[in-house]
């Protein structure tokens, strides 16, 4: 009878330990799975190669070369430079320019268009070529309008591309200059037309064109 109770107690103890054994087995199995998931993917560590370099910045594109500045050549004007604000100053510059363009020779004219009241200036450099055309370059500077910051000296913007323009010369202008009457006056900021882009000229190129005339 006592032996029977010992066997029954052993069976009950084994039955009581069975859930704990199963639970431990699940913990160990889950622990192994977690370690497997934590194992890094060796493929992600591979060298991405040159294709991974940044190609979206657009770097390497060269900036355009600046236009050759004929103002920096310091050619001596053939007539006094004239400024147009309310009226042309000095007024005698206009007959001088008119006689140059109607006379068939070569020369250099400079004019400034400055309507104001702000710093709002456009300067033209006109190389009269003696064939009814001129090589022209302009530059501008602007300041003083609301919201614009102006330093002590307003600098010029980059000069325009070189252009060849037709000089507007009417028969009346030619006659007035021949007779030296009041109508002999040529406006450098207005009496040019049909301007078209042309290849750049160096200072030496321009000097040669003027000398050839």
Tab-separated table of C-alpha atoms in Angstrom:
chain	number	residue	atom	x	y	z
A	1	UNK	CA	0.000	0.000	0.000
A	2	UNK	CA	2.838	2.341	0.853
A	3	UNK	CA	4.622	1.434	-2.371
A	4	UNK	CA	1.508	2.239	-4.320
A	5	UNK	CA	1.356	5.736	-2.766
A	6	UNK	CA	5.047	6.377	-3.640
A	7	UNK	CA	4.448	5.473	-7.280
A	8	UNK	CA	1.300	7.652	-7.398
A	9	UNK	CA	3.210	10.611	-5.921
A	10	UNK	CA	5.981	10.231	-8.491
A	11	UNK	CA	3.457	10.251	-11.321
A	12	UNK	CA	1.771	13.404	-9.946
A	13	UNK	CA	5.132	15.181	-9.642
A	14	UNK	CA	6.044	14.317	-13.231
A	15	UNK	CA	2.687	15.591	-14.443
A	16	UNK	CA	3.173	18.847	-12.544
A	17	UNK	CA	6.596	19.448	-14.128
A	18	UNK	CA	5.416	18.830	-17.723
A	19	UNK	CA	4.096	22.409	-18.371
A	20	UNK	CA	7.343	23.930	-17.124
A	21	UNK	CA	9.392	21.702	-19.416
A	22	UNK	CA	7.234	22.666	-22.412
A	23	UNK	CA	7.490	26.348	-21.549
A	24	UNK	CA	11.274	26.133	-21.279
A	25	UNK	CA	11.418	24.400	-24.617
A	26	UNK	CA	9.420	27.245	-26.216
A	27	UNK	CA	11.689	29.900	-24.624
A	28	UNK	CA	14.825	28.192	-25.901
A	29	UNK	CA	13.282	27.781	-29.370
A	30	UNK	CA	12.191	31.459	-29.470
A	31	UNK	CA	15.603	32.552	-28.284
A	32	UNK	CA	17.253	30.715	-31.160
A	33	UNK	CA	14.848	32.331	-33.632
A	34	UNK	CA	15.566	35.823	-32.283
A	35	UNK	CA	19.268	35.296	-32.737
A	36	UNK	CA	18.645	34.190	-36.297
A	37	UNK	CA	16.625	37.337	-37.013
A	38	UNK	CA	19.312	39.541	-35.461
A	39	UNK	CA	21.956	38.091	-37.768
A	40	UNK	CA	22.813	40.946	-40.183
A	41	UNK	CA	22.238	40.573	-43.887
A	42	UNK	CA	25.727	40.322	-45.310
A	43	UNK	CA	24.420	41.551	-48.650
A	44	UNK	CA	23.616	44.997	-47.172
A	45	UNK	CA	27.259	45.511	-46.216
A	46	UNK	CA	28.511	44.994	-49.746
A	47	UNK	CA	30.428	47.859	-51.386
A	48	UNK	CA	27.830	49.834	-53.399
A	49	UNK	CA	30.437	50.624	-56.047
A	50	UNK	CA	30.683	53.709	-58.223
A	51	UNK	CA	26.944	53.777	-58.943
A	52	UNK	CA	26.343	55.053	-55.414
A	53	UNK	CA	28.101	58.375	-56.113
A	54	UNK	CA	25.921	61.478	-56.202
A	55	UNK	CA	25.112	62.405	-59.796
A	56	UNK	CA	22.305	64.832	-59.079
A	57	UNK	CA	24.385	67.883	-58.202
A	58	UNK	CA	25.119	68.796	-61.800
A	59	UNK	CA	28.702	69.598	-60.868
A	60	UNK	CA	31.327	69.838	-63.534
A	61	UNK	CA	29.408	72.202	-65.849
A	62	UNK	CA	31.681	75.065	-66.774
A	63	UNK	CA	30.383	78.604	-66.302
A	64	UNK	CA	30.203	80.645	-69.522
A	65	UNK	CA	33.169	82.866	-70.204
A	66	UNK	CA	32.574	86.585	-69.598
A	67	UNK	CA	32.106	88.840	-72.606
A	68	UNK	CA	35.204	90.766	-73.653
A	69	UNK	CA	34.795	94.270	-72.228
A	70	UNK	CA	35.564	96.844	-74.916
A	71	UNK	CA	35.041	99.651	-72.386
A	72	UNK	CA	38.266	98.476	-70.757
A	73	UNK	CA	40.185	99.100	-74.002
A	74	UNK	CA	40.040	102.857	-73.266
A	75	UNK	CA	39.619	104.045	-76.850
A	76	UNK	CA	39.681	107.814	-77.193
A	77	UNK	CA	36.253	109.144	-78.277
A	78	UNK	CA	36.104	111.063	-81.545
A	79	UNK	CA	33.490	113.423	-80.051
A	80	UNK	CA	32.631	114.427	-76.522
A	81	UNK	CA	30.671	111.722	-74.718
A	82	UNK	CA	27.028	112.762	-74.546
A	83	UNK	CA	24.532	112.121	-71.744
A	84	UNK	CA	20.795	112.169	-72.346
A	85	UNK	CA	18.682	113.050	-69.310
A	86	UNK	CA	16.124	115.791	-69.833
A	87	UNK	CA	18.146	116.942	-72.843
A	88	UNK	CA	21.509	116.009	-74.360
A	89	UNK	CA	24.625	117.290	-72.590
A	90	UNK	CA	26.743	118.709	-74.108
A	91	UNK	CA	24.551	119.625	-77.094
A	92	UNK	CA	27.536	120.173	-79.392
A	93	UNK	CA	28.313	116.453	-79.217
A	94	UNK	CA	25.380	115.693	-81.535
A	95	UNK	CA	26.625	117.672	-84.595
A	96	UNK	CA	30.062	116.127	-84.100
A	97	UNK	CA	28.549	112.630	-84.126
A	98	UNK	CA	26.417	113.464	-87.157
A	99	UNK	CA	29.406	114.644	-89.192
A	100	UNK	CA	31.280	111.473	-88.255
A	101	UNK	CA	28.542	109.070	-89.384
A	102	UNK	CA	27.735	110.995	-92.572
A	103	UNK	CA	31.345	111.602	-93.515
A	104	UNK	CA	32.189	107.985	-94.280
A	105	UNK	CA	35.104	107.767	-91.854
A	106	UNK	CA	35.696	105.684	-88.749
A	107	UNK	CA	35.658	106.778	-85.142
A	108	UNK	CA	34.457	106.152	-81.596
A	109	UNK	CA	31.328	107.517	-79.930
A	110	UNK	CA	30.174	107.171	-76.336
A	111	UNK	CA	26.715	107.985	-75.047
A	112	UNK	CA	24.828	107.662	-71.772
A	113	UNK	CA	21.074	107.290	-71.422
A	114	UNK	CA	20.134	108.293	-67.868
A	115	UNK	CA	16.393	108.964	-67.462
A	116	UNK	CA	16.511	109.018	-63.629
A	117	UNK	CA	15.496	109.900	-61.002
A	118	UNK	CA	17.288	106.787	-59.753
A	119	UNK	CA	20.680	105.515	-60.853
A	120	UNK	CA	19.323	104.052	-64.062
A	121	UNK	CA	22.023	104.301	-66.705
A	122	UNK	CA	22.792	102.612	-70.006
A	123	UNK	CA	26.084	103.468	-71.662
A	124	UNK	CA	26.830	102.697	-75.305
A	125	UNK	CA	30.219	102.365	-76.955
A	126	UNK	CA	29.870	102.796	-80.710
A	127	UNK	CA	32.700	102.063	-83.123
A	128	UNK	CA	31.745	103.700	-86.430
A	129	UNK	CA	33.177	101.513	-89.209
A	130	UNK	CA	32.706	103.865	-92.190
A	131	UNK	CA	30.365	101.557	-94.129
A	132	UNK	CA	27.066	102.544	-92.564
A	133	UNK	CA	27.470	100.132	-89.660
A	134	UNK	CA	29.010	100.187	-86.206
A	135	UNK	CA	30.311	97.700	-83.676
A	136	UNK	CA	28.315	98.366	-80.514
A	137	UNK	CA	28.556	97.262	-76.900
A	138	UNK	CA	26.459	98.495	-73.979
A	139	UNK	CA	26.559	98.236	-70.205
A	140	UNK	CA	24.097	99.144	-67.468
A	141	UNK	CA	23.923	100.016	-63.795
A	142	UNK	CA	20.813	100.480	-61.692
A	143	UNK	CA	20.227	101.405	-58.071
A	144	UNK	CA	18.082	103.530	-55.785
A	145	UNK	CA	14.685	101.953	-56.315
A	146	UNK	CA	12.762	100.802	-53.282
A	147	UNK	CA	14.262	97.665	-51.787
A	148	UNK	CA	17.562	97.958	-53.662
A	149	UNK	CA	20.761	98.082	-51.636
A	150	UNK	CA	23.301	100.568	-52.990
A	151	UNK	CA	26.914	100.768	-51.980
A	152	UNK	CA	28.985	103.951	-52.035
A	153	UNK	CA	29.774	103.258	-55.710
A	154	UNK	CA	27.236	101.687	-58.036
A	155	UNK	CA	29.113	99.167	-60.153
A	156	UNK	CA	28.422	98.353	-63.768
A	157	UNK	CA	26.806	95.092	-64.691
A	158	UNK	CA	28.615	92.852	-67.155
A	159	UNK	CA	28.747	94.317	-70.666
A	160	UNK	CA	26.482	93.113	-73.452
A	161	UNK	CA	27.605	90.804	-76.262
A	162	UNK	CA	29.218	92.503	-79.237
A	163	UNK	CA	26.772	93.581	-81.947
A	164	UNK	CA	26.895	95.044	-85.410
A	165	UNK	CA	24.227	97.710	-85.912
A	166	UNK	CA	23.081	99.830	-88.842
A	167	UNK	CA	23.471	103.591	-88.430
A	168	UNK	CA	20.303	105.527	-89.211
A	169	UNK	CA	21.246	108.356	-91.558
A	170	UNK	CA	18.476	110.145	-93.431
A	171	UNK	CA	18.894	112.290	-96.551
A	172	UNK	CA	17.770	115.299	-94.502
A	173	UNK	CA	20.537	114.675	-91.985
A	174	UNK	CA	23.130	114.416	-94.748
A	175	UNK	CA	21.906	117.646	-96.311
A	176	UNK	CA	21.893	119.499	-92.975
A	177	UNK	CA	25.436	118.410	-92.231
A	178	UNK	CA	26.622	119.394	-95.705
A	179	UNK	CA	25.125	122.847	-95.189
A	180	UNK	CA	26.133	122.923	-91.511
A	181	UNK	CA	22.646	123.857	-90.401
A	182	UNK	CA	20.744	123.229	-87.175
A	183	UNK	CA	19.368	119.886	-88.367
A	184	UNK	CA	22.849	118.325	-88.299
A	185	UNK	CA	22.617	116.237	-85.155
A	186	UNK	CA	22.884	112.456	-84.635
A	187	UNK	CA	21.582	110.744	-81.490
A	188	UNK	CA	23.835	107.800	-80.530
A	189	UNK	CA	21.269	106.223	-78.156
A	190	UNK	CA	18.480	106.288	-80.734
A	191	UNK	CA	19.857	106.333	-84.270
A	192	UNK	CA	21.030	102.712	-84.414
A	193	UNK	CA	18.929	99.835	-85.792
A	194	UNK	CA	18.943	96.184	-86.848
A	195	UNK	CA	21.499	95.126	-84.248
A	196	UNK	CA	22.653	91.518	-84.508
A	197	UNK	CA	25.121	89.438	-82.565
A	198	UNK	CA	28.639	89.131	-83.919
A	199	UNK	CA	31.774	87.298	-82.822
A	200	UNK	CA	33.807	89.012	-80.162
A	201	UNK	CA	36.488	91.500	-81.135
A	202	UNK	CA	39.633	92.072	-79.131
A	203	UNK	CA	40.991	95.559	-78.526
A	204	UNK	CA	43.519	94.899	-81.305
A	205	UNK	CA	40.746	93.798	-83.681
A	206	UNK	CA	38.831	97.019	-83.092
A	207	UNK	CA	41.945	99.149	-83.512
A	208	UNK	CA	42.603	97.453	-86.851
A	209	UNK	CA	39.041	98.122	-88.046
A	210	UNK	CA	39.304	101.791	-87.116
A	211	UNK	CA	42.677	102.117	-88.799
A	212	UNK	CA	41.388	100.483	-91.965
A	213	UNK	CA	38.821	103.229	-92.391
